[in-house]
PDB file of C-alpha atoms in Angstrom:
ATOM      1  CA  MET A   1     102.081  80.928  60.386  1.00 91.00           C
ATOM      2  CA  GLU A   2      99.431  79.311  62.604  1.00 95.00           C
ATOM      3  CA  LEU A   3      96.320  81.988  63.674  1.00 93.00           C
ATOM      4  CA  LEU A   4      94.358  81.075  66.730  1.00 96.00           C
ATOM      5  CA  LEU A   5      90.910  82.808  66.024  1.00 95.00           C
ATOM      6  CA  LEU A   6      88.932  83.405  69.264  1.00 97.00           C
ATOM      7  CA  CYS A   7      85.372  84.454  69.680  1.00 96.00           C
ATOM      8  CA  ALA A   8      84.756  86.670  72.133  1.00 95.00           C
ATOM      9  CA  GLY A   9      82.433  85.342  74.926  1.00 91.00           C
ATOM     10  CA  ALA A  10      78.588  86.534  75.313  1.00 86.00           C
ATOM     11  CA  GLY A  11      77.958  89.812  76.810  1.00 84.00           C
ATOM     12  CA  ASP A  12      75.705  90.774  79.818  1.00 84.00           C
ATOM     13  CA  LYS A  13      72.357  91.525  78.072  1.00 82.00           C
ATOM     14  CA  SER A  14      71.448  93.697  81.133  1.00 85.00           C
ATOM     15  CA  TRP A  15      73.983  96.124  80.165  1.00 87.00           C
ATOM     16  CA  ALA A  16      72.593  99.769  79.474  1.00 83.00           C
ATOM     17  CA  GLY A  17      76.058 101.379  78.237  1.00 84.00           C
ATOM     18  CA  PRO A  18      77.622 101.566  75.067  1.00 86.00           C
ATOM     19  CA  ALA A  19      77.996  98.112  73.243  1.00 79.00           C
ATOM     20  CA  ALA A  20      81.891  98.088  73.038  1.00 81.00           C
ATOM     21  CA  ASP A  21      81.810  98.434  76.754  1.00 89.00           C
ATOM     22  CA  ARG A  22      79.291  95.522  77.472  1.00 87.00           C
ATOM     23  CA  PRO A  23      81.120  93.321  80.079  1.00 92.00           C
ATOM     24  CA  LEU A  24      81.794  89.804  79.900  1.00 93.00           C
ATOM     25  CA  ARG A  25      79.441  87.108  81.793  1.00 92.00           C
ATOM     26  CA  THR A  26      81.003  84.871  84.117  1.00 93.00           C
ATOM     27  CA  LYS A  27      80.068  81.779  81.740  1.00 94.00           C
ATOM     28  CA  GLY A  28      82.059  83.612  79.324  1.00 94.00           C
ATOM     29  CA  LYS A  29      85.171  84.173  81.540  1.00 96.00           C
ATOM     30  CA  ARG A  30      85.168  80.412  82.553  1.00 96.00           C
ATOM     31  CA  ARG A  31      84.850  79.117  78.731  1.00 96.00           C
ATOM     32  CA  ALA A  32      87.490  81.606  77.995  1.00 97.00           C
ATOM     33  CA  GLN A  33      89.713  79.819  80.714  1.00 98.00           C
ATOM     34  CA  LYS A  34      88.976  76.564  79.770  1.00 97.00           C
ATOM     35  CA  VAL A  35      90.467  77.170  76.262  1.00 98.00           C
ATOM     36  CA  GLY A  36      93.520  79.001  77.562  1.00 98.00           C
ATOM     37  CA  ALA A  37      93.976  75.958  80.022  1.00 97.00           C
ATOM     38  CA  LEU A  38      93.932  73.914  76.429  1.00 97.00           C
ATOM     39  CA  ILE A  39      96.310  75.888  74.747  1.00 98.00           C
ATOM     40  CA  GLY A  40      98.548  76.119  78.018  1.00 97.00           C
ATOM     41  CA  GLN A  41      98.626  72.313  78.026  1.00 96.00           C
ATOM     42  CA  ARG A  42      99.439  72.238  74.227  1.00 97.00           C
ATOM     43  CA  GLY A  43     102.097  74.957  74.521  1.00 97.00           C
ATOM     44  CA  LEU A  44     100.206  77.211  71.748  1.00 98.00           C
ATOM     45  CA  ARG A  45     101.475  80.265  73.070  1.00 97.00           C
ATOM     46  CA  PRO A  46     101.005  83.072  70.892  1.00 98.00           C
ATOM     47  CA  ASP A  47     103.689  85.487  70.018  1.00 97.00           C
ATOM     48  CA  ILE A  48     101.224  88.323  69.182  1.00 97.00           C
ATOM     49  CA  THR A  49      98.006  88.633  70.796  1.00 98.00           C
ATOM     50  CA  LEU A  50      95.735  91.416  68.723  1.00 97.00           C
ATOM     51  CA  THR A  51      91.870  91.962  69.805  1.00 97.00           C
ATOM     52  CA  ALA A  52      88.960  93.956  68.481  1.00 96.00           C
ATOM     53  CA  LEU A  53      88.648  97.253  70.223  1.00 96.00           C
ATOM     54  CA  ASP A  54      85.615  96.310  72.669  1.00 94.00           C
ATOM     55  CA  ASN A  55      85.639  95.453  76.276  1.00 95.00           C
ATOM     56  CA  ARG A  56      84.441  91.665  75.824  1.00 95.00           C
ATOM     57  CA  SER A  57      87.143  90.861  73.254  1.00 96.00           C
ATOM     58  CA  ARG A  58      90.178  92.371  75.332  1.00 97.00           C
ATOM     59  CA  VAL A  59      88.869  90.269  78.544  1.00 96.00           C
ATOM     60  CA  THR A  60      88.455  87.151  76.708  1.00 97.00           C
ATOM     61  CA  ALA A  61      91.742  87.392  75.336  1.00 98.00           C
ATOM     62  CA  GLU A  62      93.206  88.342  79.003  1.00 98.00           C
ATOM     63  CA  LYS A  63      91.605  85.425  80.773  1.00 97.00           C
ATOM     64  CA  THR A  64      92.838  82.894  78.240  1.00 98.00           C
ATOM     65  CA  LEU A  65      96.342  83.783  78.542  1.00 98.00           C
ATOM     66  CA  LYS A  66      96.281  83.995  82.242  1.00 97.00           C
ATOM     67  CA  ALA A  67      94.731  80.776  82.606  1.00 97.00           C
ATOM     68  CA  ALA A  68      97.562  79.318  80.007  1.00 97.00           C
ATOM     69  CA  GLY A  69      99.970  80.692  82.474  1.00 95.00           C
ATOM     70  CA  TRP A  70     101.259  84.009  80.365  1.00 97.00           C
ATOM     71  CA  THR A  71     101.191  87.077  80.718  1.00 96.00           C
ATOM     72  CA  ALA A  72      98.310  89.328  79.436  1.00 96.00           C
ATOM     73  CA  ARG A  73     100.019  92.718  79.515  1.00 93.00           C
ATOM     74  CA  ASP A  74     101.292  92.491  75.501  1.00 94.00           C
ATOM     75  CA  ILE A  75      97.509  92.555  74.280  1.00 97.00           C
ATOM     76  CA  ARG A  76      97.072  95.070  71.585  1.00 96.00           C
ATOM     77  CA  GLY A  77      94.039  96.618  70.062  1.00 96.00           C
ATOM     78  CA  SER A  78      93.072  96.344  66.283  1.00 96.00           C
ATOM     79  CA  ARG A  79      91.004  98.269  64.156  1.00 95.00           C
ATOM     80  CA  LYS A  80      91.280  96.399  61.148  1.00 93.00           C
ATOM     81  CA  LEU A  81      90.240  92.984  63.153  1.00 93.00           C
ATOM     82  CA  SER A  82      87.221  95.114  64.538  1.00 91.00           C
ATOM     83  CA  ALA A  83      86.501  95.533  61.035  1.00 89.00           C
ATOM     84  CA  GLY A  84      86.346  91.802  60.476  1.00 85.00           C
ATOM     85  CA  LEU A  85      89.826  92.363  58.179  1.00 87.00           C
ATOM     86  CA  VAL A  86      93.341  90.267  58.851  1.00 85.00           C
ATOM     87  CA  PRO A  87      95.116  92.637  60.719  1.00 90.00           C
ATOM     88  CA  ASP A  88      99.065  93.627  59.553  1.00 88.00           C
ATOM     89  CA  LEU A  89     101.010  90.466  61.390  1.00 88.00           C
ATOM     90  CA  PRO A  90     104.664  90.867  61.756  1.00 88.00           C
ATOM     91  CA  ASP A  91     106.733  87.822  60.690  1.00 89.00           C
ATOM     92  CA  VAL A  92     105.662  85.462  63.695  1.00 93.00           C
ATOM     93  CA  ASN A  93     104.846  81.693  64.167  1.00 95.00           C
ATOM     94  CA  ARG A  94     101.563  82.060  65.729  1.00 97.00           C
ATOM     95  CA  ALA A  95      99.031  84.899  66.295  1.00 96.00           C
ATOM     96  CA  LEU A  96      96.166  85.063  68.666  1.00 98.00           C
ATOM     97  CA  LEU A  97      93.344  87.201  67.136  1.00 97.00           C
ATOM     98  CA  THR A  98      90.201  87.545  69.462  1.00 97.00           C
ATOM     99  CA  ALA A  99      86.861  89.501  68.156  1.00 96.00           C
ATOM    100  CA  PRO A 100      82.864  89.056  68.700  1.00 94.00           C
ATOM    101  CA  SER A 101      81.752  85.948  66.906  1.00 92.00           C
ATOM    102  CA  ALA A 102      80.411  87.563  63.798  1.00 90.00           C
ATOM    103  CA  THR A 103      83.748  89.197  63.432  1.00 91.00           C
ATOM    104  CA  ILE A 104      85.710  85.936  63.869  1.00 91.00           C
ATOM    105  CA  GLN A 105      83.072  84.553  61.574  1.00 89.00           C
ATOM    106  CA  ALA A 106      83.627  87.043  59.155  1.00 87.00           C
ATOM    107  CA  LEU A 107      87.279  86.644  59.298  1.00 84.00           C
ATOM    108  CA  ALA A 108      87.241  82.940  59.031  1.00 84.00           C
ATOM    109  CA  ASP A 109      84.770  83.411  55.727  1.00 83.00           C
ATOM    110  CA  ARG A 110      87.318  85.603  54.232  1.00 79.00           C
ATOM    111  CA  LEU A 111      90.056  82.975  54.781  1.00 78.00           C
ATOM    112  CA  GLY A 112      88.077  80.316  53.461  1.00 74.00           C
ATOM    113  CA  SER A 113      86.376  78.603  56.405  1.00 66.00           C
ATOM    114  CA  GLY A 114      82.935  77.667  55.928  1.00 67.00           C
ATOM    115  CA  LEU A 115      82.730  76.653  59.552  1.00 74.00           C
ATOM    116  CA  ARG A 116      79.923  78.395  61.729  1.00 78.00           C
ATOM    117  CA  THR A 117      81.292  79.849  64.766  1.00 84.00           C
ATOM    118  CA  HIS A 118      79.496  80.927  68.403  1.00 86.00           C
ATOM    119  CA  ALA A 119      80.613  82.822  71.314  1.00 90.00           C
ATOM    120  CA  GLY A 120      83.714  81.364  73.279  1.00 94.00           C
ATOM    121  CA  ALA A 121      84.881  79.053  70.397  1.00 96.00           C
ATOM    122  CA  LEU A 122      88.565  78.748  69.121  1.00 96.00           C
ATOM    123  CA  LEU A 123      89.740  78.448  65.334  1.00 95.00           C
ATOM    124  CA  ILE A 124      93.219  76.758  64.876  1.00 95.00           C
ATOM    125  CA  MET A 125      94.176  77.708  61.184  1.00 92.00           C
ATOM    126  CA  SER A 126      97.462  77.648  59.063  1.00 91.00           C
ATOM    127  CA  LEU A 127      98.097  80.331  56.943  1.00 84.00           C
ATOM    128  CA  LYS A 128     100.079  80.350  53.998  1.00 83.00           C
ATOM    129  CA  ALA A 129     100.537  82.486  50.989  1.00 74.00           C
ATOM    130  CA  GLY A 130      97.374  84.105  51.705  1.00 69.00           C
ATOM    131  CA  ASN A 131      95.288  80.663  52.089  1.00 76.00           C
ATOM    132  CA  ALA A 132      94.115  79.107  55.554  1.00 80.00           C
ATOM    133  CA  ASP A 133      93.385  75.592  56.195  1.00 87.00           C
ATOM    134  CA  LEU A 134      91.167  74.983  59.264  1.00 89.00           C
ATOM    135  CA  LYS A 135      93.317  72.776  61.433  1.00 91.00           C
ATOM    136  CA  GLU A 136      90.853  72.579  64.879  1.00 94.00           C
ATOM    137  CA  TYR A 137      87.425  73.787  66.103  1.00 94.00           C
ATOM    138  CA  VAL A 138      87.386  74.095  69.928  1.00 96.00           C
ATOM    139  CA  ASP A 139      84.239  73.998  71.453  1.00 96.00           C
ATOM    140  CA  PRO A 140      84.760  75.178  75.296  1.00 96.00           C
ATOM    141  CA  ARG A 141      81.482  73.726  76.240  1.00 95.00           C
ATOM    142  CA  ASN A 142      83.109  70.255  75.593  1.00 96.00           C
ATOM    143  CA  LEU A 143      86.304  70.901  77.682  1.00 97.00           C
ATOM    144  CA  PRO A 144      86.698  69.889  80.886  1.00 96.00           C
ATOM    145  CA  ASP A 145      85.250  72.022  83.466  1.00 96.00           C
ATOM    146  CA  LEU A 146      88.169  71.542  86.173  1.00 97.00           C
ATOM    147  CA  PHE A 147      91.852  73.147  85.799  1.00 97.00           C
ATOM    148  CA  PRO A 148      95.312  71.080  86.200  1.00 96.00           C
ATOM    149  CA  TRP A 149      97.331  72.548  89.228  1.00 96.00           C
ATOM    150  CA  PRO A 150     100.022  73.837  89.713  1.00 94.00           C
ATOM    151  CA  SER A 151     100.656  74.240  85.993  1.00 89.00           C
ATOM    152  CA  PRO A 152      98.890  73.440  82.439  1.00 86.00           C
ATOM    153  CA  ASN A 153     100.360  70.071  82.888  1.00 89.00           C
ATOM    154  CA  GLY A 154      99.806  69.255  86.579  1.00 92.00           C
ATOM    155  CA  SER A 155      98.156  66.161  87.799  1.00 92.00           C
ATOM    156  CA  GLU A 156      95.794  67.911  90.323  1.00 96.00           C
ATOM    157  CA  LEU A 157      92.420  69.433  89.208  1.00 97.00           C
ATOM    158  CA  ARG A 158      91.089  72.258  90.414  1.00 97.00           C
ATOM    159  CA  PRO A 159      87.484  74.489  90.010  1.00 97.00           C
ATOM    160  CA  ARG A 160      89.779  77.742  89.073  1.00 97.00           C
ATOM    161  CA  PRO A 161      93.037  78.306  86.899  1.00 97.00           C
ATOM    162  CA  ALA A 162      96.220  77.379  88.510  1.00 96.00           C
ATOM    163  CA  TYR A 163      97.273  81.220  89.016  1.00 96.00           C
ATOM    164  CA  TYR A 164      94.303  81.834  91.340  1.00 97.00           C
ATOM    165  CA  TYR A 165      95.981  79.823  94.545  1.00 97.00           C
ATOM    166  CA  THR A 166      99.425  81.808  94.384  1.00 97.00           C
ATOM    167  CA  GLN A 167      99.111  85.196  95.922  1.00 98.00           C
ATOM    168  CA  SER A 168     100.496  88.107  97.645  1.00 98.00           C
ATOM    169  CA  ALA A 169      99.814  90.767  99.987  1.00 97.00           C
ATOM    170  CA  ALA A 170     101.259  94.379 100.950  1.00 97.00           C
ATOM    171  CA  LEU A 171     101.795  94.984 104.900  1.00 97.00           C
ATOM    172  CA  PRO A 172     101.754  99.073 104.242  1.00 97.00           C
ATOM    173  CA  TYR A 173     103.786 101.005 107.024  1.00 97.00           C
ATOM    174  CA  ARG A 174     105.226 104.454 107.320  1.00 96.00           C
ATOM    175  CA  LYS A 175     107.447 106.110 110.031  1.00 93.00           C
ATOM    176  CA  GLY A 176     106.220 108.583 112.057  1.00 83.00           C
ATOM    177  CA  GLU A 177     106.801 110.517 115.182  1.00 82.00           C
ATOM    178  CA  ALA A 178     104.677 108.269 117.285  1.00 81.00           C
ATOM    179  CA  GLY A 179     107.030 105.175 115.521  1.00 90.00           C
ATOM    180  CA  THR A 180     105.762 102.703 113.096  1.00 94.00           C
ATOM    181  CA  GLU A 181     102.102 102.503 111.613  1.00 96.00           C
ATOM    182  CA  ILE A 182     100.225 100.292 109.654  1.00 97.00           C
ATOM    183  CA  LEU A 183      97.394 100.875 107.229  1.00 97.00           C
ATOM    184  CA  ILE A 184      94.790  98.641 107.250  1.00 97.00           C
ATOM    185  CA  VAL A 185      91.668  98.678 105.004  1.00 96.00           C
ATOM    186  CA  GLY A 186      88.321  97.165 104.914  1.00 94.00           C
ATOM    187  CA  SER A 187      87.593  93.934 103.775  1.00 89.00           C
ATOM    188  CA  SER A 188      85.605  93.534 100.440  1.00 83.00           C
ATOM    189  CA  SER A 189      82.475  92.116 102.450  1.00 81.00           C
ATOM    190  CA  GLY A 190      83.258  95.267 104.768  1.00 78.00           C
ATOM    191  CA  ARG A 191      83.086  92.596 107.997  1.00 86.00           C
ATOM    192  CA  HIS A 192      87.062  92.631 108.607  1.00 90.00           C
ATOM    193  CA  TRP A 193      90.104  94.445 108.577  1.00 95.00           C
ATOM    194  CA  VAL A 194      92.628  93.176 106.053  1.00 95.00           C
ATOM    195  CA  VAL A 195      95.833  94.531 104.069  1.00 96.00           C
ATOM    196  CA  PRO A 196      95.742  94.443 100.275  1.00 97.00           C
ATOM    197  CA  LYS A 197      95.667  91.185  99.088  1.00 97.00           C
ATOM    198  CA  GLY A 198      95.270  89.602  95.386  1.00 96.00           C
ATOM    199  CA  ILE A 199      96.574  86.907  93.067  1.00 97.00           C
ATOM    200  CA  VAL A 200      99.587  87.135  91.440  1.00 97.00           C
ATOM    201  CA  GLU A 201      99.352  87.624  87.676  1.00 93.00           C
ATOM    202  CA  PRO A 202     101.059  85.389  85.373  1.00 95.00           C
ATOM    203  CA  GLY A 203     103.952  87.284  84.187  1.00 93.00           C
ATOM    204  CA  LEU A 204     104.435  89.634  87.654  1.00 94.00           C
ATOM    205  CA  GLY A 205     106.449  88.950  90.610  1.00 94.00           C
ATOM    206  CA  PRO A 206     104.914  88.421  93.818  1.00 97.00           C
ATOM    207  CA  ALA A 207     106.055  91.590  94.986  1.00 97.00           C
ATOM    208  CA  GLN A 208     105.187  93.593  92.077  1.00 96.00           C
ATOM    209  CA  SER A 209     101.385  92.176  92.258  1.00 96.00           C
ATOM    210  CA  ALA A 210     101.625  93.114  95.706  1.00 97.00           C
ATOM    211  CA  LEU A 211     102.198  97.065  95.087  1.00 97.00           C
ATOM    212  CA  ILE A 212      99.776  97.091  92.220  1.00 96.00           C
ATOM    213  CA  GLU A 213      97.111  95.705  94.925  1.00 97.00           C
ATOM    214  CA  ALA A 214      98.233  98.097  97.658  1.00 97.00           C
ATOM    215  CA  ARG A 215      97.201 100.770  94.930  1.00 97.00           C
ATOM    216  CA  GLU A 216      94.134  99.311  93.962  1.00 96.00           C
ATOM    217  CA  GLU A 217      92.701  98.387  97.248  1.00 96.00           C
ATOM    218  CA  ALA A 218      94.424 100.992  99.593  1.00 96.00           C
ATOM    219  CA  GLY A 219      95.380 103.969  97.364  1.00 97.00           C
ATOM    220  CA  VAL A 220      99.159 103.912  98.547  1.00 97.00           C
ATOM    221  CA  GLU A 221     102.326 103.454  96.694  1.00 97.00           C
ATOM    222  CA  GLY A 222     105.756 102.680  97.598  1.00 97.00           C
ATOM    223  CA  MET A 223     108.508 100.173  97.937  1.00 97.00           C
ATOM    224  CA  ALA A 224     108.461  96.277  99.013  1.00 95.00           C
ATOM    225  CA  GLY A 225     111.064  94.109  99.857  1.00 87.00           C
ATOM    226  CA  HIS A 226     112.752  91.254  97.630  1.00 89.00           C
ATOM    227  CA  ASP A 227     111.905  88.788 100.337  1.00 94.00           C
ATOM    228  CA  PRO A 228     108.575  88.466 101.786  1.00 96.00           C
ATOM    229  CA  LEU A 229     107.878  88.846 105.369  1.00 95.00           C
ATOM    230  CA  GLY A 230     105.970  85.778 105.637  1.00 95.00           C
ATOM    231  CA  GLN A 231     103.370  83.883 104.310  1.00 95.00           C
ATOM    232  CA  TYR A 232     100.008  81.992 105.436  1.00 95.00           C
ATOM    233  CA  THR A 233      97.266  79.933 103.785  1.00 96.00           C
ATOM    234  CA  TYR A 234      93.697  79.795 103.365  1.00 94.00           C
ATOM    235  CA  ASP A 235      90.639  77.802 101.759  1.00 96.00           C
ATOM    236  CA  LYS A 236      88.936  79.069  98.825  1.00 96.00           C
ATOM    237  CA  TRP A 237      87.858  77.779  95.408  1.00 96.00           C
ATOM    238  CA  GLY A 238      88.088  73.969  96.716  1.00 96.00           C
ATOM    239  CA  ALA A 239      91.513  74.077  97.510  1.00 97.00           C
ATOM    240  CA  THR A 240      94.382  75.928  99.613  1.00 97.00           C
ATOM    241  CA  CYS A 241      95.469  79.345  98.392  1.00 97.00           C
ATOM    242  CA  SER A 242      99.015  80.288  99.501  1.00 97.00           C
ATOM    243  CA  VAL A 243      99.647  83.934 100.002  1.00 97.00           C
ATOM    244  CA  ALA A 244     103.113  85.588 100.545  1.00 98.00           C
ATOM    245  CA  VAL A 245     103.247  88.957 102.647  1.00 97.00           C
ATOM    246  CA  TYR A 246     105.815  91.390 101.645  1.00 97.00           C
ATOM    247  CA  ALA A 247     106.410  94.704 103.877  1.00 97.00           C
ATOM    248  CA  MET A 248     105.966  97.724 101.918  1.00 97.00           C
ATOM    249  CA  GLU A 249     107.434 101.527 103.067  1.00 97.00           C
ATOM    250  CA  VAL A 250     104.616 103.907 102.003  1.00 97.00           C
ATOM    251  CA  THR A 251     105.973 106.878 100.080  1.00 97.00           C
ATOM    252  CA  ARG A 252     102.467 108.277  98.534  1.00 96.00           C
ATOM    253  CA  VAL A 253      99.324 108.134  99.900  1.00 96.00           C
ATOM    254  CA  LEU A 254      96.964 109.006  97.175  1.00 95.00           C
ATOM    255  CA  PRO A 255      93.805 111.089  97.852  1.00 93.00           C
ATOM    256  CA  ASP A 256      90.351 109.429  98.062  1.00 86.00           C
ATOM    257  CA  ASN A 257      89.495 110.302  94.396  1.00 87.00           C
ATOM    258  CA  GLN A 258      92.680 108.640  92.869  1.00 88.00           C
ATOM    259  CA  TRP A 259      92.080 105.149  93.827  1.00 90.00           C
ATOM    260  CA  GLU A 260      90.503 102.264  92.560  1.00 91.00           C
ATOM    261  CA  GLU A 261      88.658 100.980  95.288  1.00 93.00           C
ATOM    262  CA  ASN A 262      88.075 104.043  97.473  1.00 90.00           C
ATOM    263  CA  HIS A 263      84.724 102.517  98.585  1.00 91.00           C
ATOM    264  CA  ARG A 264      86.811 100.724 101.343  1.00 93.00           C
ATOM    265  CA  ASP A 265      87.654 102.305 104.733  1.00 93.00           C
ATOM    266  CA  ARG A 266      91.539 102.850 105.515  1.00 94.00           C
ATOM    267  CA  ARG A 267      93.051 103.113 108.804  1.00 95.00           C
ATOM    268  CA  TRP A 268      96.310 104.104 110.307  1.00 96.00           C
ATOM    269  CA  VAL A 269      97.124 102.014 113.560  1.00 95.00           C
ATOM    270  CA  SER A 270     100.168 100.716 115.618  1.00 94.00           C
ATOM    271  CA  PRO A 271     101.544  97.789 115.179  1.00 94.00           C
ATOM    272  CA  VAL A 272      99.941  96.419 118.306  1.00 94.00           C
ATOM    273  CA  GLU A 273      96.662  97.672 117.064  1.00 95.00           C
ATOM    274  CA  ALA A 274      97.122  95.995 113.717  1.00 95.00           C
ATOM    275  CA  ALA A 275      97.638  92.582 115.271  1.00 94.00           C
ATOM    276  CA  ASP A 276      94.445  92.833 117.290  1.00 94.00           C
ATOM    277  CA  LEU A 277      92.352  94.113 114.316  1.00 95.00           C
ATOM    278  CA  LEU A 278      93.401  92.329 111.335  1.00 93.00           C
ATOM    279  CA  HIS A 279      91.337  88.838 110.728  1.00 83.00           C
ATOM    280  CA  GLN A 280      94.440  86.913 109.695  1.00 86.00           C
ATOM    281  CA  PRO A 281      96.138  85.636 112.854  1.00 88.00           C
ATOM    282  CA  ALA A 282      99.393  85.036 110.892  1.00 91.00           C
ATOM    283  CA  PHE A 283      99.995  88.800 110.862  1.00 93.00           C
ATOM    284  CA  ARG A 284     100.919  88.881 114.356  1.00 91.00           C
ATOM    285  CA  GLY A 285     104.384  87.545 113.843  1.00 91.00           C
ATOM    286  CA  MET A 286     104.730  89.537 110.809  1.00 93.00           C
ATOM    287  CA  LEU A 287     103.905  92.667 112.642  1.00 93.00           C
ATOM    288  CA  ALA A 288     106.154  91.838 115.453  1.00 89.00           C
ATOM    289  CA  GLN A 289     109.304  91.884 112.840  1.00 86.00           C
ATOM    290  CA  LEU A 290     108.266  95.409 112.056  1.00 80.00           C
TER     291      LEU A 290
END
């Protein structure tokens, strides 16, 4: 079995809450993504991913897997790993174990490695009959700062992992006595009217991702079509992002206290009003189709 032992990134030192909930610093997220790009290029996809039970360990694993182009929805927490013990592993070829540096250090020592670890580092080890051999030590500080696009082996380099540049949006609508109504929401800055939009998470389809964004950003649930209503592009993160837009028939509007980004304003308007108010001009043609 091959073990990928990944040290969680450093936490925010200003955090005043419980230690287990300490958020991962931006630098730690970027280092996790750099490690993810590396294992994605090498095809080192884990059959199972276990993390210690703290927030930083889980987020580190999520950032790593997504940057490699793989789903992060199968991650499981492990109490044994939190205690610095080798967790119970099924008969698999490769496992990714993520925990704070001190925990990974204790685990590496238990497996016979005398190497000193630090935040964000990756140890690639071979495990046979309880004996472990260190194959490689990866320091993310020595990895490239740019990420291959459009895949782990792509020739173009960009400032963010490849999946950042593939996005989807929901155009929520409902039928009422006054005709079709469109739901628009305030942008994160509060300066524009937009529709729910986000990065397509690896492992999810764009329509499914759009429905998740609609619930989080607009507090609505519903059904989206299989094919996009349209698409548009915009520049961000040093390159061009492509956004597929899906018509979404709203079946449920959540109360204000039941959706994640309820600080945003939301407003039902006619398609004509939406065409005037939405920040992105490309929506005008899509609204006409509704």
